[in-house]
Structure formats: structure tokens, C-alpha cells
Amino acid sequence: MIHNAQLIKQGAEAKVYLAPFCQRQAIIKERFAKAYRHPTLDKKLTSRRVVQEARCLNRCQKALIDTPTVYMVDLENSLIYMEYIEGISVREFLVTAEGETPEAQSRVAKEIGTALGKMHNIEVVHGDLTTSNLMMRKETGGSVVLIDFGLSYVSNLIEDKAVDLYVLERAFTSTHPNTEVMFAQILEAYGESSKAAKLILKKLEDVRMRGRKRSMLG
Ligand SMILES: Nc1ncnc2c1ncn2[C@@H]1O[C@H](COP(=O)(O)OP(=O)(O)OP(=O)(O)O)[C@@H](O)[C@H]1O
């Protein structure tokens, strides 16, 4: 039980709370036990995930990629205390009047592409890129922040990075109509910031092809 906490999301693997911490609001992410797993194994796997998430967040922050600052990790209770980002998600932004303009979409696309390129340069693969996991900071007038590193991991594989981009592309095409130009701008900015962009973007074409074949087969 976390003191004065307000539950903001109950997921399949974690609960996310907003709670006061050191005179400010913080996000507390709690991973919980899975009833079907053996308790000892479960504790081990849960700890591993908590450590992995906190490590990827720290790694990004060190590379000056805007992500929530990790305040504290409580491994015993599988909790990560992190900075609360005040703002809206890109998903929410895209349905506002401003978010529907090409100028705003282009600015946000550039920021997303640049951030993802930098993240892949330090071998962090996000694992769950959606427009809900891209936030915009109110404080700075809407600069992009990457959140939810719950499925992230360290990898130098071109394939893993291409799949990361493909997941985001699918999120765009399935949730936001008429954003093809915006996604192309994300890839353009990614092309400028990612060191292995050529190989990764080439691999993205293969991944798309596989995706198409799979959906044709049903
Ligand atoms: N640092 C943060 N600042 C502001 N809001 C946050 C932050 N972290 C999470 N949130 C909010 O809580 C929601 C759920 O968080 P998150 O995506 O990390 O959990 P989850 O999807 O349940 O986790 P997982 O994907 O690891 O199972 C986010 O979509 C966002 O609205």
C-alpha cells in the first residue's frame, strides 16, 4: 500500500500511481505477482523487469534523451518511483486543433525521429512504441518525452531496432488516419540522428513485407 497514492492505470503487468514524493508529484509503477507463476521464479522475473526498466530509463537520461527521471527503485516491493510528466500524449495531441495542423505535426515528428535515433544509438530498444507512450511536456510548450520502458531492453541488433519502428508505424496507421506524411517525417529525422539508419530503414522494409505476408495468410 502506497501512502496517498492515486491509481491512474491498472495494467496486466503493472499498476501506475500518482503520489507525493519528496514535496512533488511522482509516478510509482508497481509490478505485481502473477498467480500462475511459481513464487520464487516470479520474484526473480519481476525483479529483472524492474531493473531492466530503470536501467533503460537511466541509460536514455545519460544520453540526454528526454525520459522520466528515476527517483528511486524499491526492488523488494517491485516499485519504480519516477518523475511525473505533466502534459498530454501524442495520441491526445493529434486530435486537438493544433495537433491536426501540418506545422505542428512536422515539429513533433522531427522530435520523435531524433529521440528514437538517439535511443537506438545507445542500443536501447523501447519494445512498446505507441503514440500513448510518447508524451509532450506542458512545461516546455510540448517537447517530446519517451515513457513506458516496461518492455525495453538493450540490443545492438538492426532487426530489433527495425521492429521497434515498425511497431510505431502500425500504431500510427491503426490509430491515426492521414498521418502517413507525419510518419515519413519521423523516419526522415530518424535517418539523420541514427548512426545505422541506412541498415535499419532497409530492414524496416523487410519487416513490413513480412507483416504484409502474415496478414495475407490471416
Ligand atoms: N512518468 C510519467 N508521467 C506521466 N504519466 C505517466 C508516466 N508514466 C506513465 N504515465 C501514465 O500512465 C500510463 C500507464 O503507464 P505505463 O505505460 O508505463 O504502464 P503500463 O503500460 O501498464 O506498463 P507496461 O507496458 O510496462 O506493462 C501511461 O499511458 C501514462 O498515461
PDB file of C-alpha atoms and ligand atoms in Angstrom:
ATOM      1  CA  MET A   1       0.000   0.000   0.000  1.00  0.00           C
ATOM      2  CA  ILE A   2       1.462   3.312  -1.095  1.00  0.00           C
ATOM      3  CA  HIS A   3       0.587   6.311   1.069  1.00  0.00           C
ATOM      4  CA  ASN A   4      -1.742   8.911  -0.535  1.00  0.00           C
ATOM      5  CA  ALA A   5      -1.461   7.251  -3.917  1.00  0.00           C
ATOM      6  CA  GLN A   6      -3.966   7.659  -6.684  1.00  0.00           C
ATOM      7  CA  LEU A   7      -4.203   4.730  -9.079  1.00  0.00           C
ATOM      8  CA  ILE A   8      -4.057   6.046 -12.646  1.00  0.00           C
ATOM      9  CA  LYS A   9      -3.659   2.837 -14.569  1.00  0.00           C
ATOM     10  CA  GLN A  10      -4.213  -0.795 -13.808  1.00  0.00           C
ATOM     11  CA  GLY A  11      -2.462  -2.845 -16.490  1.00  0.00           C
ATOM     12  CA  ALA A  12      -1.940  -6.564 -16.946  1.00  0.00           C
ATOM     13  CA  GLU A  13       1.578  -6.418 -15.512  1.00  0.00           C
ATOM     14  CA  ALA A  14       1.747  -3.218 -13.534  1.00  0.00           C
ATOM     15  CA  LYS A  15      -0.209  -0.630 -11.607  1.00  0.00           C
ATOM     16  CA  VAL A  16       0.680   3.014 -12.125  1.00  0.00           C
ATOM     17  CA  TYR A  17       0.085   5.507  -9.304  1.00  0.00           C
ATOM     18  CA  LEU A  18       0.414   9.240  -8.913  1.00  0.00           C
ATOM     19  CA  ALA A  19       1.651  10.029  -5.404  1.00  0.00           C
ATOM     20  CA  PRO A  20       3.509  12.704  -3.484  1.00  0.00           C
ATOM     21  CA  PHE A  21       7.221  12.018  -3.111  1.00  0.00           C
ATOM     22  CA  CYS A  22       9.786  14.474  -1.675  1.00  0.00           C
ATOM     23  CA  GLN A  23       7.489  17.502  -1.971  1.00  0.00           C
ATOM     24  CA  ARG A  24       6.428  16.797  -5.525  1.00  0.00           C
ATOM     25  CA  GLN A  25       4.179  14.531  -7.513  1.00  0.00           C
ATOM     26  CA  ALA A  26       5.741  11.308  -8.706  1.00  0.00           C
ATOM     27  CA  ILE A  27       4.711   8.320 -10.752  1.00  0.00           C
ATOM     28  CA  ILE A  28       5.062   5.000  -8.959  1.00  0.00           C
ATOM     29  CA  LYS A  29       4.986   1.911 -11.107  1.00  0.00           C
ATOM     30  CA  GLU A  30       4.318  -1.318  -9.275  1.00  0.00           C
ATOM     31  CA  ARG A  31       4.777  -4.688 -10.908  1.00  0.00           C
ATOM     32  CA  PHE A  32       2.724  -7.375  -9.281  1.00  0.00           C
ATOM     33  CA  ALA A  33       2.977 -11.133  -8.868  1.00  0.00           C
ATOM     34  CA  LYS A  34       1.495 -13.451 -11.446  1.00  0.00           C
ATOM     35  CA  ALA A  35      -0.641 -16.096  -9.743  1.00  0.00           C
ATOM     36  CA  TYR A  36       0.188 -18.772 -12.334  1.00  0.00           C
ATOM     37  CA  ARG A  37       3.954 -18.492 -11.803  1.00  0.00           C
ATOM     38  CA  HIS A  38       5.952 -20.182  -9.100  1.00  0.00           C
ATOM     39  CA  PRO A  39       6.520 -17.529  -6.366  1.00  0.00           C
ATOM     40  CA  THR A  40      10.328 -17.768  -6.375  1.00  0.00           C
ATOM     41  CA  LEU A  41      10.552 -17.668 -10.154  1.00  0.00           C
ATOM     42  CA  ASP A  42       8.004 -14.874 -10.230  1.00  0.00           C
ATOM     43  CA  LYS A  43      10.013 -12.747  -7.804  1.00  0.00           C
ATOM     44  CA  LYS A  44      13.120 -13.250  -9.900  1.00  0.00           C
ATOM     45  CA  LEU A  45      11.414 -12.375 -13.207  1.00  0.00           C
ATOM     46  CA  THR A  46       9.625  -9.368 -11.726  1.00  0.00           C
ATOM     47  CA  SER A  47      12.856  -8.002 -10.219  1.00  0.00           C
ATOM     48  CA  ARG A  48      14.621  -8.486 -13.514  1.00  0.00           C
ATOM     49  CA  ARG A  49      11.960  -6.459 -15.330  1.00  0.00           C
ATOM     50  CA  VAL A  50      12.038  -3.667 -12.755  1.00  0.00           C
ATOM     51  CA  VAL A  51      15.820  -3.431 -13.013  1.00  0.00           C
ATOM     52  CA  GLN A  52      15.686  -3.537 -16.802  1.00  0.00           C
ATOM     53  CA  GLU A  53      13.126  -0.727 -16.982  1.00  0.00           C
ATOM     54  CA  ALA A  54      15.038   1.507 -14.560  1.00  0.00           C
ATOM     55  CA  ARG A  55      18.330   0.787 -16.326  1.00  0.00           C
ATOM     56  CA  CYS A  56      16.973   1.684 -19.769  1.00  0.00           C
ATOM     57  CA  LEU A  57      15.464   4.911 -18.389  1.00  0.00           C
ATOM     58  CA  ASN A  58      18.813   5.852 -16.816  1.00  0.00           C
ATOM     59  CA  ARG A  59      20.734   4.993 -19.937  1.00  0.00           C
ATOM     60  CA  CYS A  60      18.494   7.304 -22.000  1.00  0.00           C
ATOM     61  CA  GLN A  61      18.769  10.090 -19.496  1.00  0.00           C
ATOM     62  CA  LYS A  62      22.559   9.898 -19.512  1.00  0.00           C
ATOM     63  CA  ALA A  63      22.452  10.265 -23.299  1.00  0.00           C
ATOM     64  CA  LEU A  64      20.279  13.388 -22.870  1.00  0.00           C
ATOM     65  CA  ILE A  65      17.164  11.776 -24.301  1.00  0.00           C
ATOM     66  CA  ASP A  66      14.129  13.221 -22.535  1.00  0.00           C
ATOM     67  CA  THR A  67      12.651  10.441 -20.379  1.00  0.00           C
ATOM     68  CA  PRO A  68      11.228  10.463 -16.815  1.00  0.00           C
ATOM     69  CA  THR A  69      13.965  10.761 -14.190  1.00  0.00           C
ATOM     70  CA  VAL A  70      14.142   7.695 -11.948  1.00  0.00           C
ATOM     71  CA  TYR A  71      13.960   8.846  -8.314  1.00  0.00           C
ATOM     72  CA  MET A  72      14.148   5.509  -6.556  1.00  0.00           C
ATOM     73  CA  VAL A  73      13.873   1.772  -7.128  1.00  0.00           C
ATOM     74  CA  ASP A  74      12.389  -0.434  -4.406  1.00  0.00           C
ATOM     75  CA  LEU A  75      13.218  -3.947  -5.564  1.00  0.00           C
ATOM     76  CA  GLU A  76      11.715  -5.603  -2.508  1.00  0.00           C
ATOM     77  CA  ASN A  77       8.265  -4.269  -3.463  1.00  0.00           C
ATOM     78  CA  SER A  78       8.877  -4.076  -7.242  1.00  0.00           C
ATOM     79  CA  LEU A  79       8.394  -0.321  -7.373  1.00  0.00           C
ATOM     80  CA  ILE A  80       9.941   2.362  -9.558  1.00  0.00           C
ATOM     81  CA  TYR A  81       9.483   5.952  -8.417  1.00  0.00           C
ATOM     82  CA  MET A  82       9.892   8.345 -11.297  1.00  0.00           C
ATOM     83  CA  GLU A  83       9.287  11.871 -12.467  1.00  0.00           C
ATOM     84  CA  TYR A  84       5.671  12.727 -13.258  1.00  0.00           C
ATOM     85  CA  ILE A  85       5.480  14.263 -16.732  1.00  0.00           C
ATOM     86  CA  GLU A  86       2.765  16.876 -16.844  1.00  0.00           C
ATOM     87  CA  GLY A  87       1.310  17.083 -20.315  1.00  0.00           C
ATOM     88  CA  ILE A  88      -0.548  15.086 -22.908  1.00  0.00           C
ATOM     89  CA  SER A  89       0.335  12.101 -25.044  1.00  0.00           C
ATOM     90  CA  VAL A  90       0.972  12.439 -28.780  1.00  0.00           C
ATOM     91  CA  ARG A  91      -2.173  10.360 -29.198  1.00  0.00           C
ATOM     92  CA  GLU A  92      -4.197  13.026 -27.392  1.00  0.00           C
ATOM     93  CA  PHE A  93      -2.336  15.839 -29.141  1.00  0.00           C
ATOM     94  CA  LEU A  94      -3.208  14.561 -32.627  1.00  0.00           C
ATOM     95  CA  VAL A  95      -6.908  15.135 -32.021  1.00  0.00           C
ATOM     96  CA  THR A  96      -6.522  18.737 -30.830  1.00  0.00           C
ATOM     97  CA  ALA A  97      -6.974  21.616 -33.297  1.00  0.00           C
ATOM     98  CA  GLU A  98      -3.249  22.408 -33.142  1.00  0.00           C
ATOM     99  CA  GLY A  99      -2.284  18.769 -33.466  1.00  0.00           C
ATOM    100  CA  GLU A 100      -4.161  18.493 -36.719  1.00  0.00           C
ATOM    101  CA  THR A 101      -2.055  21.168 -38.424  1.00  0.00           C
ATOM    102  CA  PRO A 102       0.824  20.087 -40.705  1.00  0.00           C
ATOM    103  CA  GLU A 103       3.225  22.532 -38.985  1.00  0.00           C
ATOM    104  CA  ALA A 104       2.657  21.090 -35.511  1.00  0.00           C
ATOM    105  CA  GLN A 105       2.754  17.506 -36.801  1.00  0.00           C
ATOM    106  CA  SER A 106       6.019  18.204 -38.559  1.00  0.00           C
ATOM    107  CA  ARG A 107       7.663  19.676 -35.435  1.00  0.00           C
ATOM    108  CA  VAL A 108       6.557  16.757 -33.282  1.00  0.00           C
ATOM    109  CA  ALA A 109       7.578  14.218 -35.946  1.00  0.00           C
ATOM    110  CA  LYS A 110      11.098  15.658 -36.081  1.00  0.00           C
ATOM    111  CA  GLU A 111      11.436  15.445 -32.317  1.00  0.00           C
ATOM    112  CA  ILE A 112      10.170  11.872 -32.226  1.00  0.00           C
ATOM    113  CA  GLY A 113      12.511  10.748 -35.011  1.00  0.00           C
ATOM    114  CA  THR A 114      15.513  12.444 -33.435  1.00  0.00           C
ATOM    115  CA  ALA A 115      14.791  10.960 -29.993  1.00  0.00           C
ATOM    116  CA  LEU A 116      14.332   7.442 -31.399  1.00  0.00           C
ATOM    117  CA  GLY A 117      17.553   7.689 -33.397  1.00  0.00           C
ATOM    118  CA  LYS A 118      19.466   8.721 -30.277  1.00  0.00           C
ATOM    119  CA  MET A 119      17.823   5.957 -28.254  1.00  0.00           C
ATOM    120  CA  HIS A 120      18.828   3.306 -30.802  1.00  0.00           C
ATOM    121  CA  ASN A 121      22.365   4.744 -30.950  1.00  0.00           C
ATOM    122  CA  ILE A 122      22.799   3.783 -27.291  1.00  0.00           C
ATOM    123  CA  GLU A 123      21.365   0.303 -28.085  1.00  0.00           C
ATOM    124  CA  VAL A 124      18.106   0.808 -26.205  1.00  0.00           C
ATOM    125  CA  VAL A 125      15.094  -0.801 -27.882  1.00  0.00           C
ATOM    126  CA  HIS A 126      11.823   0.526 -26.455  1.00  0.00           C
ATOM    127  CA  GLY A 127       9.692  -2.530 -27.169  1.00  0.00           C
ATOM    128  CA  ASP A 128       6.302  -0.808 -26.992  1.00  0.00           C
ATOM    129  CA  LEU A 129       6.329   2.337 -29.124  1.00  0.00           C
ATOM    130  CA  THR A 130       2.823   3.740 -29.406  1.00  0.00           C
ATOM    131  CA  THR A 131       1.518   7.299 -29.566  1.00  0.00           C
ATOM    132  CA  SER A 132       0.374   6.900 -25.932  1.00  0.00           C
ATOM    133  CA  ASN A 133       3.971   6.241 -24.896  1.00  0.00           C
ATOM    134  CA  LEU A 134       5.178   9.478 -26.455  1.00  0.00           C
ATOM    135  CA  MET A 135       4.291  12.403 -24.212  1.00  0.00           C
ATOM    136  CA  MET A 136       4.559  16.158 -24.635  1.00  0.00           C
ATOM    137  CA  ARG A 137       5.786  18.245 -21.706  1.00  0.00           C
ATOM    138  CA  LYS A 138       3.464  21.086 -20.735  1.00  0.00           C
ATOM    139  CA  GLU A 139       6.363  22.972 -19.092  1.00  0.00           C
ATOM    140  CA  THR A 140       8.341  23.351 -22.326  1.00  0.00           C
ATOM    141  CA  GLY A 141       5.397  24.024 -24.603  1.00  0.00           C
ATOM    142  CA  GLY A 142       5.190  20.465 -25.855  1.00  0.00           C
ATOM    143  CA  SER A 143       8.642  18.911 -26.254  1.00  0.00           C
ATOM    144  CA  VAL A 144       8.538  15.134 -26.706  1.00  0.00           C
ATOM    145  CA  VAL A 145       9.285  12.735 -23.819  1.00  0.00           C
ATOM    146  CA  LEU A 146       9.553   8.951 -24.218  1.00  0.00           C
ATOM    147  CA  ILE A 147       7.763   6.992 -21.482  1.00  0.00           C
ATOM    148  CA  ASP A 148       6.910   3.393 -20.518  1.00  0.00           C
ATOM    149  CA  PHE A 149      10.132   1.437 -20.777  1.00  0.00           C
ATOM    150  CA  GLY A 150       8.399  -1.603 -19.281  1.00  0.00           C
ATOM    151  CA  LEU A 151       9.272  -3.780 -22.281  1.00  0.00           C
ATOM    152  CA  SER A 152      12.574  -2.164 -23.159  1.00  0.00           C
ATOM    153  CA  TYR A 153      15.918  -3.919 -23.443  1.00  0.00           C
ATOM    154  CA  VAL A 154      19.467  -3.371 -24.603  1.00  0.00           C
ATOM    155  CA  SER A 155      20.252  -4.718 -28.061  1.00  0.00           C
ATOM    156  CA  ASN A 156      22.570  -3.832 -30.910  1.00  0.00           C
ATOM    157  CA  LEU A 157      20.601  -5.838 -33.468  1.00  0.00           C
ATOM    158  CA  ILE A 158      19.425  -3.998 -36.591  1.00  0.00           C
ATOM    159  CA  GLU A 159      16.352  -6.255 -36.667  1.00  0.00           C
ATOM    160  CA  ASP A 160      15.257  -5.284 -33.125  1.00  0.00           C
ATOM    161  CA  LYS A 161      15.509  -1.588 -33.964  1.00  0.00           C
ATOM    162  CA  ALA A 162      13.618  -2.040 -37.251  1.00  0.00           C
ATOM    163  CA  VAL A 163      10.834  -3.894 -35.418  1.00  0.00           C
ATOM    164  CA  ASP A 164      10.716  -1.048 -32.856  1.00  0.00           C
ATOM    165  CA  LEU A 165       9.999   1.402 -35.722  1.00  0.00           C
ATOM    166  CA  TYR A 166       7.511  -0.985 -37.305  1.00  0.00           C
ATOM    167  CA  VAL A 167       5.522  -1.213 -34.073  1.00  0.00           C
ATOM    168  CA  LEU A 168       5.259   2.584 -34.037  1.00  0.00           C
ATOM    169  CA  GLU A 169       4.288   2.659 -37.699  1.00  0.00           C
ATOM    170  CA  ARG A 170       1.486   0.198 -37.026  1.00  0.00           C
ATOM    171  CA  ALA A 171       0.356   2.288 -34.059  1.00  0.00           C
ATOM    172  CA  PHE A 172       0.178   5.344 -36.339  1.00  0.00           C
ATOM    173  CA  THR A 173      -1.651   3.639 -39.193  1.00  0.00           C
ATOM    174  CA  SER A 174      -4.127   1.865 -36.941  1.00  0.00           C
ATOM    175  CA  THR A 175      -4.979   4.825 -34.694  1.00  0.00           C
ATOM    176  CA  HIS A 176      -4.405   7.996 -36.677  1.00  0.00           C
ATOM    177  CA  PRO A 177      -5.823   8.445 -40.169  1.00  0.00           C
ATOM    178  CA  ASN A 178      -3.913  10.669 -42.592  1.00  0.00           C
ATOM    179  CA  THR A 179      -0.631  10.627 -40.732  1.00  0.00           C
ATOM    180  CA  GLU A 180       1.488   8.978 -43.460  1.00  0.00           C
ATOM    181  CA  VAL A 181       3.322  12.264 -44.044  1.00  0.00           C
ATOM    182  CA  MET A 182       3.979  12.600 -40.332  1.00  0.00           C
ATOM    183  CA  PHE A 183       5.390   9.085 -40.091  1.00  0.00           C
ATOM    184  CA  ALA A 184       7.598   9.746 -43.134  1.00  0.00           C
ATOM    185  CA  GLN A 185       8.920  12.846 -41.324  1.00  0.00           C
ATOM    186  CA  ILE A 186       9.659  10.723 -38.243  1.00  0.00           C
ATOM    187  CA  LEU A 187      11.741   8.382 -40.418  1.00  0.00           C
ATOM    188  CA  GLU A 188      13.487  11.320 -42.070  1.00  0.00           C
ATOM    189  CA  ALA A 189      14.576  12.741 -38.711  1.00  0.00           C
ATOM    190  CA  TYR A 190      15.491   9.230 -37.555  1.00  0.00           C
ATOM    191  CA  GLY A 191      17.647   8.944 -40.690  1.00  0.00           C
ATOM    192  CA  GLU A 192      19.601  11.989 -39.581  1.00  0.00           C
ATOM    193  CA  SER A 193      20.105  11.027 -35.947  1.00  0.00           C
ATOM    194  CA  SER A 194      20.539   7.243 -36.065  1.00  0.00           C
ATOM    195  CA  LYS A 195      24.055   6.085 -36.864  1.00  0.00           C
ATOM    196  CA  ALA A 196      22.933   2.863 -38.545  1.00  0.00           C
ATOM    197  CA  ALA A 197      19.834   4.430 -40.142  1.00  0.00           C
ATOM    198  CA  LYS A 198      20.535   3.084 -43.623  1.00  0.00           C
ATOM    199  CA  LEU A 199      20.635  -0.539 -42.488  1.00  0.00           C
ATOM    200  CA  ILE A 200      17.744  -0.149 -40.053  1.00  0.00           C
ATOM    201  CA  LEU A 201      15.458   1.539 -42.599  1.00  0.00           C
ATOM    202  CA  LYS A 202      16.338  -1.128 -45.161  1.00  0.00           C
ATOM    203  CA  LYS A 203      15.476  -3.800 -42.604  1.00  0.00           C
ATOM    204  CA  LEU A 204      12.213  -1.975 -41.861  1.00  0.00           C
ATOM    205  CA  GLU A 205      11.168  -2.677 -45.454  1.00  0.00           C
ATOM    206  CA  ASP A 206      11.727  -6.428 -44.870  1.00  0.00           C
ATOM    207  CA  VAL A 207       9.805  -6.303 -41.611  1.00  0.00           C
ATOM    208  CA  ARG A 208       6.895  -4.563 -43.353  1.00  0.00           C
ATOM    209  CA  MET A 209       6.911  -7.185 -46.089  1.00  0.00           C
ATOM    210  CA  ARG A 210       6.791  -9.979 -43.508  1.00  0.00           C
ATOM    211  CA  GLY A 211       3.937  -8.187 -41.765  1.00  0.00           C
ATOM    212  CA  ARG A 212       2.004  -7.961 -45.041  1.00  0.00           C
ATOM    213  CA  LYS A 213       2.573 -11.633 -45.833  1.00  0.00           C
ATOM    214  CA  ARG A 214       1.415 -12.584 -42.379  1.00  0.00           C
ATOM    215  CA  SER A 215      -1.779 -10.553 -42.651  1.00  0.00           C
ATOM    216  CA  MET A 216      -2.462 -12.045 -46.109  1.00  0.00           C
ATOM    217  CA  LEU A 217      -2.218 -15.527 -44.614  1.00  0.00           C
ATOM    218  CA  GLY A 218      -4.626 -14.382 -41.921  1.00  0.00           C
TER     219      GLY A 218
HETATM  220  N1  LIG B   1       6.316   9.353 -15.964  1.00  0.00           N
HETATM  221  C1  LIG B   1       5.036   9.516 -16.267  1.00  0.00           C
HETATM  222  N2  LIG B   1       4.484  10.740 -16.250  1.00  0.00           N
HETATM  223  C2  LIG B   1       3.173  10.939 -16.540  1.00  0.00           C
HETATM  224  N3  LIG B   1       2.323   9.940 -16.841  1.00  0.00           N
HETATM  225  C3  LIG B   1       2.820   8.698 -16.863  1.00  0.00           C
HETATM  226  C4  LIG B   1       4.185   8.410 -16.591  1.00  0.00           C
HETATM  227  N4  LIG B   1       4.371   7.077 -16.679  1.00  0.00           N
HETATM  228  C5  LIG B   1       3.167   6.562 -17.001  1.00  0.00           C
HETATM  229  N5  LIG B   1       2.242   7.521 -17.119  1.00  0.00           N
HETATM  230  C6  LIG B   1       0.822   7.342 -17.459  1.00  0.00           C
HETATM  231  O1  LIG B   1       0.391   6.057 -17.044  1.00  0.00           O
HETATM  232  C7  LIG B   1       0.012   5.281 -18.168  1.00  0.00           C
HETATM  233  C8  LIG B   1       0.488   3.850 -17.971  1.00  0.00           C
HETATM  234  O2  LIG B   1       1.881   3.820 -17.767  1.00  0.00           O
HETATM  235  P1  LIG B   1       2.803   2.754 -18.471  1.00  0.00           P
HETATM  236  O3  LIG B   1       2.509   2.835 -19.943  1.00  0.00           O
HETATM  237  O4  LIG B   1       4.200   2.959 -18.016  1.00  0.00           O
HETATM  238  O5  LIG B   1       2.234   1.427 -17.843  1.00  0.00           O
HETATM  239  P2  LIG B   1       1.792   0.051 -18.496  1.00  0.00           P
HETATM  240  O6  LIG B   1       1.502   0.249 -19.946  1.00  0.00           O
HETATM  241  O7  LIG B   1       0.751  -0.526 -17.621  1.00  0.00           O
HETATM  242  O8  LIG B   1       3.129  -0.704 -18.279  1.00  0.00           O
HETATM  243  P3  LIG B   1       3.794  -1.915 -19.062  1.00  0.00           P
HETATM  244  O9  LIG B   1       3.714  -1.533 -20.548  1.00  0.00           O
HETATM  245  O10 LIG B   1       5.178  -1.873 -18.527  1.00  0.00           O
HETATM  246  O11 LIG B   1       3.008  -3.124 -18.693  1.00  0.00           O
HETATM  247  C9  LIG B   1       0.669   5.976 -19.360  1.00  0.00           C
HETATM  248  O12 LIG B   1      -0.006   5.736 -20.574  1.00  0.00           O
HETATM  249  C10 LIG B   1       0.605   7.421 -18.938  1.00  0.00           C
HETATM  250  O13 LIG B   1      -0.675   7.953 -19.187  1.00  0.00           O
END
